[in-house]
PDB file of C-alpha atoms in Angstrom:
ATOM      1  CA  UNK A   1     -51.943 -88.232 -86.212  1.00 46.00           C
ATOM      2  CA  UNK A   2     -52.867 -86.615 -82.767  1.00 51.00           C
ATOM      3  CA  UNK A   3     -55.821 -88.380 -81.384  1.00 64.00           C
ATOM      4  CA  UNK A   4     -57.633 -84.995 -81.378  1.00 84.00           C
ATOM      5  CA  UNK A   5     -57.114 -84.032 -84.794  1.00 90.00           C
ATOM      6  CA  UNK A   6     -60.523 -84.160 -86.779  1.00 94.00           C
ATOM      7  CA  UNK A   7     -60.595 -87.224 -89.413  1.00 95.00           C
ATOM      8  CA  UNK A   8     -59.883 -85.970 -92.975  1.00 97.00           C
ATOM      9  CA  UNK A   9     -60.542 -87.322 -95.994  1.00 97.00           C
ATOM     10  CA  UNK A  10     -59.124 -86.449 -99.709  1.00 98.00           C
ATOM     11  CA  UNK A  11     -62.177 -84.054-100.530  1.00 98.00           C
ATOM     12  CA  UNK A  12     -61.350 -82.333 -97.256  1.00 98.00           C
ATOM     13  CA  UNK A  13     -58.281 -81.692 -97.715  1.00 98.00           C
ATOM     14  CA  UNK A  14     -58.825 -80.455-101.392  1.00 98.00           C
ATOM     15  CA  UNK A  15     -60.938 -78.205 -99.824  1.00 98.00           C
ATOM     16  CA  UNK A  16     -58.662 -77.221 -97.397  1.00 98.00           C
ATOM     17  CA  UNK A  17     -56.064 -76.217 -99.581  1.00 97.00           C
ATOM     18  CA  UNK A  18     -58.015 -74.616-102.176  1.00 97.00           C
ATOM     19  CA  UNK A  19     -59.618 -72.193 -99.537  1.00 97.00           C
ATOM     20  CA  UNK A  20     -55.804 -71.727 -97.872  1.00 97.00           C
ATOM     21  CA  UNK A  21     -55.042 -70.292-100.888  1.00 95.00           C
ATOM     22  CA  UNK A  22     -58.264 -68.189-101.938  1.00 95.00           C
ATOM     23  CA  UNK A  23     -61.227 -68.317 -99.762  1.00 96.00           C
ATOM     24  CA  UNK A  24     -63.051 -65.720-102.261  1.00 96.00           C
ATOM     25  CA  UNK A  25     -64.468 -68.507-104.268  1.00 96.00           C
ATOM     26  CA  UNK A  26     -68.265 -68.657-104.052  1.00 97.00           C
ATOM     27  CA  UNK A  27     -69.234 -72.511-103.194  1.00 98.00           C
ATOM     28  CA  UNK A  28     -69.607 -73.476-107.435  1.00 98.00           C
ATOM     29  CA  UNK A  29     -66.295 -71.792-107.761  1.00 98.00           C
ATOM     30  CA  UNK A  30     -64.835 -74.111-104.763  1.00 98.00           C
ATOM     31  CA  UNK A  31     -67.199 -77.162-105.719  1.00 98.00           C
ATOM     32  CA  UNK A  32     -65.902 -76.912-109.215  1.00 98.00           C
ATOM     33  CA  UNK A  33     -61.655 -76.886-108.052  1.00 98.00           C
ATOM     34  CA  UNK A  34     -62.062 -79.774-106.140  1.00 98.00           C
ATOM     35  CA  UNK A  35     -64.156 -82.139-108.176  1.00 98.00           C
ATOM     36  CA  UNK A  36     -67.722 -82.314-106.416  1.00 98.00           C
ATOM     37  CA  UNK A  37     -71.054 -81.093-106.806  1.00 98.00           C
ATOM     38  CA  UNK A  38     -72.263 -77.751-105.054  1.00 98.00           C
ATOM     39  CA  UNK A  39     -74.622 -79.238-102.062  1.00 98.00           C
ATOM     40  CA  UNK A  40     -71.419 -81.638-101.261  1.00 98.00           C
ATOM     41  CA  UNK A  41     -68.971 -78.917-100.929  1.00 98.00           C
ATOM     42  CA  UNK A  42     -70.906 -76.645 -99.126  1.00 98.00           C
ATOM     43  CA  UNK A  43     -71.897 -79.320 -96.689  1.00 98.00           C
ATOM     44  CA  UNK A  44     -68.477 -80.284 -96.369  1.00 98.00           C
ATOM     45  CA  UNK A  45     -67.008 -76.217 -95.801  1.00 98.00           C
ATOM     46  CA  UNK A  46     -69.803 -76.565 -93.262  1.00 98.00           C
ATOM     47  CA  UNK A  47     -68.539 -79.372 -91.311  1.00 98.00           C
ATOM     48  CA  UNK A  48     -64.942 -78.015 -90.973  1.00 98.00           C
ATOM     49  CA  UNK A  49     -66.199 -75.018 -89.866  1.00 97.00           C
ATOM     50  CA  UNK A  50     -68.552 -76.365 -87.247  1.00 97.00           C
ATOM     51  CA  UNK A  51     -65.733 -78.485 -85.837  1.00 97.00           C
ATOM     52  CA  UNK A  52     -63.478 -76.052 -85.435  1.00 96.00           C
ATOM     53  CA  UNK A  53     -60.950 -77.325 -88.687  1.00 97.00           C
ATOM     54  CA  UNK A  54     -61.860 -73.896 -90.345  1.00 97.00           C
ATOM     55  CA  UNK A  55     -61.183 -71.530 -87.615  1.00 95.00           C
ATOM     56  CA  UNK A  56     -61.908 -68.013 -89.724  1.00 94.00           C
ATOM     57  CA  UNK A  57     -61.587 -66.379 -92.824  1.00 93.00           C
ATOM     58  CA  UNK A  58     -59.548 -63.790 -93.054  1.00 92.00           C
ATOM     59  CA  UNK A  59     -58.304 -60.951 -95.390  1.00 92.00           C
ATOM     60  CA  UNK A  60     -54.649 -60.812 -96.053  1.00 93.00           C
ATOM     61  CA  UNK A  61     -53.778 -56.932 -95.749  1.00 93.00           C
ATOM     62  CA  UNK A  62     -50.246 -55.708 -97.266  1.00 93.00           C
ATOM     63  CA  UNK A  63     -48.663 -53.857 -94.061  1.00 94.00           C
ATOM     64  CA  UNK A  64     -46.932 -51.168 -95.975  1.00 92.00           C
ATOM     65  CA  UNK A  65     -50.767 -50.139 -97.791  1.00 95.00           C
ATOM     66  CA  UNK A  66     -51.604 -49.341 -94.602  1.00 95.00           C
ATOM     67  CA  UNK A  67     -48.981 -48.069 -92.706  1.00 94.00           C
ATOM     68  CA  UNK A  68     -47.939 -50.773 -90.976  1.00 95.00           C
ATOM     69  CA  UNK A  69     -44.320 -50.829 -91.618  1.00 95.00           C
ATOM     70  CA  UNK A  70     -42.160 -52.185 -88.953  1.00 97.00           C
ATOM     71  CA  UNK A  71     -42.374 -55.646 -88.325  1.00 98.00           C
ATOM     72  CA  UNK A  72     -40.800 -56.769 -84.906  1.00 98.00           C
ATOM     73  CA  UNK A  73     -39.941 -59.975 -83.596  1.00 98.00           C
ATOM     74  CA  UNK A  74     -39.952 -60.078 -80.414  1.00 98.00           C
ATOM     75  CA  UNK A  75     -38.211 -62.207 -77.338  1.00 98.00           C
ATOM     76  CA  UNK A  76     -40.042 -62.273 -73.962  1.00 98.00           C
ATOM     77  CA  UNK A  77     -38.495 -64.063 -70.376  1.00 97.00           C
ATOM     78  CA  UNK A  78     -40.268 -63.633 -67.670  1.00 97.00           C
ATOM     79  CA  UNK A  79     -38.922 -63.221 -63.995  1.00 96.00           C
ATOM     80  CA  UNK A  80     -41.598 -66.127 -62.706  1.00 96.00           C
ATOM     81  CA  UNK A  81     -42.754 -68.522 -64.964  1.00 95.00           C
ATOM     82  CA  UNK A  82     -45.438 -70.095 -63.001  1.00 96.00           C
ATOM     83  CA  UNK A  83     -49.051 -70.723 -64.916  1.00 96.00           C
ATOM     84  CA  UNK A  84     -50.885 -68.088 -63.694  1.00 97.00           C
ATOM     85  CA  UNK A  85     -48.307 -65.531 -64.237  1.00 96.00           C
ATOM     86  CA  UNK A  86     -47.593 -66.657 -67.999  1.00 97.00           C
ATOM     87  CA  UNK A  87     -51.873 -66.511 -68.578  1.00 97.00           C
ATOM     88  CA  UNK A  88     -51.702 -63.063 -66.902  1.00 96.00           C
ATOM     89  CA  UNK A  89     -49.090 -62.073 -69.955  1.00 96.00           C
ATOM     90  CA  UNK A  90     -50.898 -63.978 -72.411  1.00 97.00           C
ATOM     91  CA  UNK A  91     -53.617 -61.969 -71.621  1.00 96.00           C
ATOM     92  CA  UNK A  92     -52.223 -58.653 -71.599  1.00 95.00           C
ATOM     93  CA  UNK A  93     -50.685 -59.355 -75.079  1.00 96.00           C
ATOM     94  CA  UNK A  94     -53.669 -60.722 -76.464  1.00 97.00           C
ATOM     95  CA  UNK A  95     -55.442 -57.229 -76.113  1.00 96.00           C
ATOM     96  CA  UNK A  96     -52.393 -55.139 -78.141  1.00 97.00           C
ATOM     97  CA  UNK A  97     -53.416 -55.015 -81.831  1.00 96.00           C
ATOM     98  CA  UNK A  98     -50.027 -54.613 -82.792  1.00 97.00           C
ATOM     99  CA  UNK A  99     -49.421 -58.215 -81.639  1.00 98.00           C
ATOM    100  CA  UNK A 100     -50.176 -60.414 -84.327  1.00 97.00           C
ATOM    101  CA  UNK A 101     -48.818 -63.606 -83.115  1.00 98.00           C
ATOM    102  CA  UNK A 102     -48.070 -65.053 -79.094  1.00 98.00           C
ATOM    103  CA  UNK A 103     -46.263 -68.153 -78.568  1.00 98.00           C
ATOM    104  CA  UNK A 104     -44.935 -69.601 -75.289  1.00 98.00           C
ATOM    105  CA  UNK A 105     -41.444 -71.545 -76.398  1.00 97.00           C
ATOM    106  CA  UNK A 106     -38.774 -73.188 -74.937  1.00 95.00           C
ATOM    107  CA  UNK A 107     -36.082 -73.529 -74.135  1.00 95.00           C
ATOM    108  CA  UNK A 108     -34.865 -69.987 -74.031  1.00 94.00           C
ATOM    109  CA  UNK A 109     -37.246 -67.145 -73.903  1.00 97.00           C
ATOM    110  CA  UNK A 110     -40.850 -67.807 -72.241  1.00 98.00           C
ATOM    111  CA  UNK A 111     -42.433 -66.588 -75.294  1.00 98.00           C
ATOM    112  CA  UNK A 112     -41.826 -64.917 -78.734  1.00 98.00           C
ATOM    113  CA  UNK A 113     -43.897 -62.156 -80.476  1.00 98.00           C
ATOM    114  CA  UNK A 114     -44.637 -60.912 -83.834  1.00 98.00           C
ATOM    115  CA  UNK A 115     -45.767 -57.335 -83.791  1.00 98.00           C
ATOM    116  CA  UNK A 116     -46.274 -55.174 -86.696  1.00 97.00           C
ATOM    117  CA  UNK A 117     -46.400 -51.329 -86.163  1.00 98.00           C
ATOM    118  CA  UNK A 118     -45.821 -48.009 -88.279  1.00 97.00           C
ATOM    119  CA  UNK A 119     -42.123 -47.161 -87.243  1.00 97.00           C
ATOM    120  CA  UNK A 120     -40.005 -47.345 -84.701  1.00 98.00           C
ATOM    121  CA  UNK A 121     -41.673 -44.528 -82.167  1.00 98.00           C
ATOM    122  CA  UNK A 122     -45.158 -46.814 -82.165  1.00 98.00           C
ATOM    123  CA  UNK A 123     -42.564 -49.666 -81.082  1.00 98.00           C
ATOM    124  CA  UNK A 124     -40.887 -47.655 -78.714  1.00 97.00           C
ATOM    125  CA  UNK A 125     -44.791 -46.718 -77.253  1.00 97.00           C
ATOM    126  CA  UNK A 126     -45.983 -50.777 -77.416  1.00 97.00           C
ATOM    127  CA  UNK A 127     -42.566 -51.460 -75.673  1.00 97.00           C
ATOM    128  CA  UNK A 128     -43.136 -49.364 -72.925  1.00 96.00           C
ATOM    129  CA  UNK A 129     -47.060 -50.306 -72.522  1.00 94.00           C
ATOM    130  CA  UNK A 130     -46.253 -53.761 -72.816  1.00 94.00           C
ATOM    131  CA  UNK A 131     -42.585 -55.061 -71.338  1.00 94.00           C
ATOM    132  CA  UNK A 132     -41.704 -51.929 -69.703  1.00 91.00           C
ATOM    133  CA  UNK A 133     -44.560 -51.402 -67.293  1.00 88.00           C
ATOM    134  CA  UNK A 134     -45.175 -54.793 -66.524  1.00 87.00           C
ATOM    135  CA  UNK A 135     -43.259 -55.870 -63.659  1.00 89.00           C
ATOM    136  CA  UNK A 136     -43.151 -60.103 -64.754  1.00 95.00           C
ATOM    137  CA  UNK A 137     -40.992 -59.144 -67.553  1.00 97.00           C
ATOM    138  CA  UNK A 138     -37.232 -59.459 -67.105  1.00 96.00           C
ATOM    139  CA  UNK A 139     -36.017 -59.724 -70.344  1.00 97.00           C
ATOM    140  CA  UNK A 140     -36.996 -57.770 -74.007  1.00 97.00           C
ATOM    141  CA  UNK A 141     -34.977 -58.682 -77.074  1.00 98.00           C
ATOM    142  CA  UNK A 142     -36.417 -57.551 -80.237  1.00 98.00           C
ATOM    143  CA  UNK A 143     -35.838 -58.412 -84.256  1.00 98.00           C
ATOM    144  CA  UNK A 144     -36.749 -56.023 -86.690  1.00 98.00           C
ATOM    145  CA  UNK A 145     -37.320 -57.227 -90.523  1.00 97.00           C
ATOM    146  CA  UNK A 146     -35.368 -55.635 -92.976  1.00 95.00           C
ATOM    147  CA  UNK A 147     -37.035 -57.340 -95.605  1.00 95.00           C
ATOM    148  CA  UNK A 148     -39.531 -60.291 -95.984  1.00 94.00           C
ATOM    149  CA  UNK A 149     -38.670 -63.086 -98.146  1.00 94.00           C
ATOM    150  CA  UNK A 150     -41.763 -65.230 -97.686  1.00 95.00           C
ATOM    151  CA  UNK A 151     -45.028 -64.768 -95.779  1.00 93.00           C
ATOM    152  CA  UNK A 152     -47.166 -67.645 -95.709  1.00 93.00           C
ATOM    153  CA  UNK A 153     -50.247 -68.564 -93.959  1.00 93.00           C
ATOM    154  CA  UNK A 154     -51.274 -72.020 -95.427  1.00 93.00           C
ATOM    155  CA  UNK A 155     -50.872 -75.272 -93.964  1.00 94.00           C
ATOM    156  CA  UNK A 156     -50.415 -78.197 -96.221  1.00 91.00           C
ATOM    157  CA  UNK A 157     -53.321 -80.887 -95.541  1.00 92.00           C
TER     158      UNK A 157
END
């Protein structure tokens, strides 16, 4: 275990994974699935949250309900790698809503993208805004889904 990892224990992680899996359950609801009293859990929810274990809670939205069909995933290498110029693309990605997830890799590409847009034009339009007019980026190699077998955002404690 990383040294930086907060300590849990066996109610944590029941908690954990209940919530991973529906965080809609009022505090008896969650108290009751993992086996202790109400003031307990909700002290304990507490706790994860204040350190940082329990980042958010979200609301899983079906893409196609909302018109967000296209899901893109996306290569990025950059012509200089130094720090300062992969924070400067960081930060330019990090304010596109159609980027849902950022990660510097390696080897190969600097970093790899998940974007989810309407069609093909919006892409086409985030392309351009994002790779095209910035003058870092050297190389743009882009996956579209054709069909999504598993989506998962839990993370087994």
């Amino acid at each position: 275990m990383p040294s930086d990892a907060y300590p849990l224990d066996e109610i944590d992680r029941r908690i954990l994974n209940a919530l991973q899996v529906d965080a809609s359950h009022t505090n008896a609801e969650l108290a009751a699935l993992v086996h202790v009293s109400p003031p307990t859990c909700l002290r304990r929810v507490k706790q994860l949250m204040d350190n940082g274990v329990i980042e958010r809670q979200v609301a899983l939205v079906t893409p196609e309900q909302v018109g967000a069909r296209l899901t893109a995933i996306v290569e990025i290498t950059l012509d200089v790698q130094a720090a300062d110029r992969m924070e400067e693309f960081e930060h330019v990605v990090a304010l596109e809503a159609a980027v849902l997830q950022c990660y510097r890799v390696a080897p190969g590409p600097d970093f790899v993208l998940v974007v989810q847009v309407a069609d093909m034009p919006a892409y086409h339009a985030l392309a351009h805004r994002l790779f095209t007019t910035h003058s870092n980026v050297r190389n743009v190699k882009a996956y579209f889904s054709t069909f999504r077998s598993k989506f998962e955002t839990r993370i087994i404690v």
